[in-house]
Amino acid sequence: MGVPQHRQSKSRVRKRRAMWKLTAPNHIECPQCHKPKMPHYICPSCGYYNSKVVIAVGE
């Protein structure tokens, strides 16, 4: 098992941790109601997915 033999410098640790950042979730426009929605999810405002009504949403 690998055991660290020397202390890592602050710059080396910070370079490694620079990739830990979070990315914002990406949104697309619903083709039916033109409101933003997550890709591969049912649209929460109109209930459509893949040009088909999946859930009935009350107006």
Short mmCIF file of N, CA, C and O in Angstrom, two decimals:
data_model
loop_
_atom_site.label_atom_id
_atom_site.label_comp_id
_atom_site.label_asym_id
_atom_site.label_seq_id
_atom_site.Cartn_x
_atom_site.Cartn_y
_atom_site.Cartn_z
N MET A 1 0.84 -1.18 0.00
CA MET A 1 0.00 0.00 0.00
C MET A 1 0.88 1.24 0.00
O MET A 1 1.87 1.29 0.72
N GLY A 2 0.54 2.22 -0.82
CA GLY A 2 1.36 3.42 -0.92
C GLY A 2 1.25 4.29 0.32
O GLY A 2 0.16 4.61 0.77
N VAL A 3 2.40 4.67 0.86
CA VAL A 3 2.44 5.53 2.03
C VAL A 3 3.23 6.78 1.65
O VAL A 3 4.32 6.69 1.11
N PRO A 4 2.68 8.00 1.89
CA PRO A 4 3.42 9.20 1.53
C PRO A 4 4.70 9.34 2.35
O PRO A 4 4.68 9.22 3.56
N GLN A 5 5.81 9.57 1.66
CA GLN A 5 7.09 9.68 2.33
C GLN A 5 7.45 11.13 2.66
O GLN A 5 8.24 11.38 3.55
N HIS A 6 6.88 12.09 1.89
CA HIS A 6 7.20 13.50 2.10
C HIS A 6 5.91 14.31 2.09
O HIS A 6 4.92 13.91 1.48
N ARG A 7 5.96 15.44 2.72
CA ARG A 7 4.81 16.33 2.77
C ARG A 7 4.62 16.99 1.40
O ARG A 7 5.58 17.42 0.78
N GLN A 8 3.34 17.06 0.95
CA GLN A 8 3.06 17.75 -0.31
C GLN A 8 2.93 19.24 -0.06
O GLN A 8 2.35 19.67 0.94
N SER A 9 3.46 20.03 -0.97
CA SER A 9 3.41 21.48 -0.83
C SER A 9 1.98 21.98 -1.03
O SER A 9 1.13 21.31 -1.60
N LYS A 10 1.72 23.21 -0.58
CA LYS A 10 0.39 23.81 -0.72
C LYS A 10 -0.01 23.94 -2.18
O LYS A 10 -1.16 23.70 -2.54
N SER A 11 0.95 24.32 -3.03
CA SER A 11 0.62 24.51 -4.44
C SER A 11 0.26 23.18 -5.11
O SER A 11 -0.66 23.12 -5.94
N ARG A 12 0.93 22.10 -4.75
CA ARG A 12 0.62 20.80 -5.34
C ARG A 12 -0.76 20.32 -4.89
O ARG A 12 -1.53 19.79 -5.69
N VAL A 13 -1.09 20.54 -3.63
CA VAL A 13 -2.40 20.13 -3.12
C VAL A 13 -3.49 20.97 -3.76
O VAL A 13 -4.54 20.46 -4.17
N ARG A 14 -3.25 22.28 -3.89
CA ARG A 14 -4.26 23.16 -4.47
C ARG A 14 -4.46 22.90 -5.96
O ARG A 14 -5.57 23.05 -6.47
N LYS A 15 -3.40 22.50 -6.66
CA LYS A 15 -3.55 22.15 -8.07
C LYS A 15 -4.44 20.92 -8.22
O LYS A 15 -5.26 20.84 -9.12
N ARG A 16 -4.27 19.97 -7.33
CA ARG A 16 -5.08 18.76 -7.38
C ARG A 16 -6.54 19.08 -7.04
O ARG A 16 -7.46 18.59 -7.66
N ARG A 17 -6.76 19.93 -6.05
CA ARG A 17 -8.12 20.26 -5.61
C ARG A 17 -8.82 21.25 -6.55
O ARG A 17 -10.01 21.49 -6.37
N ALA A 18 -8.12 21.81 -7.50
CA ALA A 18 -8.74 22.75 -8.43
C ALA A 18 -9.80 22.09 -9.29
O ALA A 18 -10.68 22.77 -9.83
N MET A 19 -9.76 20.76 -9.43
CA MET A 19 -10.74 20.05 -10.24
C MET A 19 -11.98 19.65 -9.45
O MET A 19 -12.87 19.01 -10.00
N TRP A 20 -12.07 19.97 -8.17
CA TRP A 20 -13.19 19.54 -7.33
C TRP A 20 -14.42 20.41 -7.48
O TRP A 20 -15.42 20.19 -6.83
N LYS A 21 -14.37 21.45 -8.31
CA LYS A 21 -15.46 22.41 -8.36
C LYS A 21 -16.73 21.78 -8.94
O LYS A 21 -16.68 20.87 -9.75
N LEU A 22 -17.87 22.31 -8.52
CA LEU A 22 -19.15 21.84 -9.01
C LEU A 22 -19.53 22.58 -10.28
O LEU A 22 -19.16 23.73 -10.47
N THR A 23 -20.29 21.92 -11.13
CA THR A 23 -20.78 22.57 -12.33
C THR A 23 -22.30 22.76 -12.18
O THR A 23 -22.98 21.92 -11.59
N ALA A 24 -22.80 23.83 -12.71
CA ALA A 24 -24.23 24.11 -12.64
C ALA A 24 -24.98 23.14 -13.55
O ALA A 24 -24.48 22.77 -14.61
N PRO A 25 -26.17 22.69 -13.14
CA PRO A 25 -26.92 21.77 -14.00
C PRO A 25 -27.34 22.47 -15.28
O PRO A 25 -27.69 23.65 -15.28
N ASN A 26 -27.30 21.73 -16.36
CA ASN A 26 -27.57 22.33 -17.65
C ASN A 26 -29.08 22.22 -17.94
O ASN A 26 -29.71 21.24 -17.61
N HIS A 27 -29.68 23.26 -18.48
CA HIS A 27 -31.11 23.30 -18.78
C HIS A 27 -31.30 23.48 -20.29
O HIS A 27 -30.50 24.10 -20.96
N ILE A 28 -32.40 22.90 -20.78
CA ILE A 28 -32.77 23.07 -22.19
C ILE A 28 -34.18 23.65 -22.24
O ILE A 28 -34.89 23.67 -21.23
N GLU A 29 -34.59 24.08 -23.41
CA GLU A 29 -35.93 24.63 -23.58
C GLU A 29 -36.90 23.52 -23.95
O GLU A 29 -36.61 22.70 -24.83
N CYS A 30 -38.04 23.48 -23.27
CA CYS A 30 -39.07 22.49 -23.59
C CYS A 30 -39.64 22.82 -24.96
O CYS A 30 -40.02 23.96 -25.23
N PRO A 31 -39.74 21.84 -25.88
CA PRO A 31 -40.26 22.13 -27.21
C PRO A 31 -41.76 22.45 -27.22
O PRO A 31 -42.25 23.06 -28.16
N GLN A 32 -42.51 22.07 -26.17
CA GLN A 32 -43.95 22.33 -26.13
C GLN A 32 -44.27 23.69 -25.54
O GLN A 32 -44.97 24.49 -26.15
N CYS A 33 -43.75 23.98 -24.32
CA CYS A 33 -44.13 25.22 -23.63
C CYS A 33 -43.00 26.25 -23.61
O CYS A 33 -43.20 27.36 -23.13
N HIS A 34 -41.81 25.89 -24.07
CA HIS A 34 -40.65 26.79 -24.18
C HIS A 34 -40.16 27.31 -22.83
O HIS A 34 -39.61 28.39 -22.75
N LYS A 35 -40.35 26.53 -21.79
CA LYS A 35 -39.81 26.88 -20.48
C LYS A 35 -38.59 26.01 -20.22
O LYS A 35 -38.47 24.92 -20.78
N PRO A 36 -37.65 26.46 -19.39
CA PRO A 36 -36.45 25.65 -19.14
C PRO A 36 -36.77 24.39 -18.36
O PRO A 36 -37.61 24.39 -17.45
N LYS A 37 -36.12 23.30 -18.74
CA LYS A 37 -36.25 22.02 -18.04
C LYS A 37 -34.94 21.27 -18.11
O LYS A 37 -34.07 21.58 -18.92
N MET A 38 -34.78 20.29 -17.25
CA MET A 38 -33.59 19.45 -17.26
C MET A 38 -33.67 18.47 -18.43
O MET A 38 -34.77 17.99 -18.74
N PRO A 39 -32.55 18.17 -19.09
CA PRO A 39 -32.60 17.20 -20.18
C PRO A 39 -32.93 15.80 -19.66
O PRO A 39 -32.53 15.44 -18.55
N HIS A 40 -33.68 15.03 -20.42
CA HIS A 40 -34.11 13.66 -20.10
C HIS A 40 -35.04 13.61 -18.89
O HIS A 40 -35.13 12.58 -18.22
N TYR A 41 -35.76 14.71 -18.61
CA TYR A 41 -36.74 14.76 -17.54
C TYR A 41 -38.08 15.20 -18.12
O TYR A 41 -38.13 15.88 -19.14
N ILE A 42 -39.16 14.84 -17.45
CA ILE A 42 -40.48 15.33 -17.82
C ILE A 42 -40.53 16.81 -17.52
O ILE A 42 -40.03 17.26 -16.49
N CYS A 43 -41.14 17.60 -18.40
CA CYS A 43 -41.26 19.04 -18.17
C CYS A 43 -42.23 19.26 -17.00
O CYS A 43 -43.37 18.79 -17.04
N PRO A 44 -41.81 19.96 -15.95
CA PRO A 44 -42.69 20.15 -14.79
C PRO A 44 -43.85 21.11 -15.07
O PRO A 44 -44.86 21.07 -14.36
N SER A 45 -43.75 21.94 -16.09
CA SER A 45 -44.82 22.91 -16.33
C SER A 45 -45.91 22.40 -17.28
O SER A 45 -47.06 22.76 -17.13
N CYS A 46 -45.55 21.53 -18.24
CA CYS A 46 -46.58 21.05 -19.17
C CYS A 46 -46.78 19.52 -19.12
O CYS A 46 -47.78 19.03 -19.63
N GLY A 47 -45.84 18.77 -18.54
CA GLY A 47 -46.02 17.33 -18.40
C GLY A 47 -45.63 16.52 -19.63
O GLY A 47 -45.91 15.33 -19.71
N TYR A 48 -44.95 17.14 -20.61
CA TYR A 48 -44.55 16.43 -21.83
C TYR A 48 -43.15 15.85 -21.69
O TYR A 48 -42.30 16.39 -20.99
N TYR A 49 -42.93 14.72 -22.37
CA TYR A 49 -41.60 14.15 -22.52
C TYR A 49 -41.57 13.47 -23.88
O TYR A 49 -42.43 12.64 -24.18
N ASN A 50 -40.61 13.83 -24.70
CA ASN A 50 -40.43 13.24 -26.03
C ASN A 50 -41.69 13.41 -26.88
O ASN A 50 -42.15 12.47 -27.53
N SER A 51 -42.28 14.61 -26.86
CA SER A 51 -43.47 14.98 -27.63
C SER A 51 -44.71 14.17 -27.27
O SER A 51 -45.62 14.03 -28.08
N LYS A 52 -44.75 13.61 -26.06
CA LYS A 52 -45.93 12.86 -25.60
C LYS A 52 -46.30 13.35 -24.20
O LYS A 52 -45.43 13.67 -23.39
N VAL A 53 -47.62 13.37 -23.92
CA VAL A 53 -48.07 13.73 -22.58
C VAL A 53 -47.81 12.54 -21.66
O VAL A 53 -48.27 11.43 -21.91
N VAL A 54 -47.05 12.77 -20.61
CA VAL A 54 -46.71 11.70 -19.68
C VAL A 54 -47.50 11.86 -18.39
O VAL A 54 -48.01 10.87 -17.85
N ILE A 55 -47.62 13.09 -17.91
CA ILE A 55 -48.43 13.35 -16.72
C ILE A 55 -49.38 14.49 -17.03
O ILE A 55 -49.10 15.36 -17.85
N ALA A 56 -50.54 14.45 -16.38
CA ALA A 56 -51.50 15.54 -16.54
C ALA A 56 -51.19 16.61 -15.51
O ALA A 56 -51.22 16.35 -14.31
N VAL A 57 -50.90 17.81 -15.98
CA VAL A 57 -50.57 18.91 -15.09
C VAL A 57 -51.77 19.84 -15.02
O VAL A 57 -52.28 20.28 -16.05
N GLY A 58 -52.23 20.14 -13.81
CA GLY A 58 -53.38 21.04 -13.64
C GLY A 58 -52.99 22.47 -13.94
O GLY A 58 -51.94 22.95 -13.56
N GLU A 59 -53.83 23.14 -14.64
CA GLU A 59 -53.57 24.54 -15.02
C GLU A 59 -53.91 25.48 -13.88
O GLU A 59 -54.91 25.43 -13.28
#
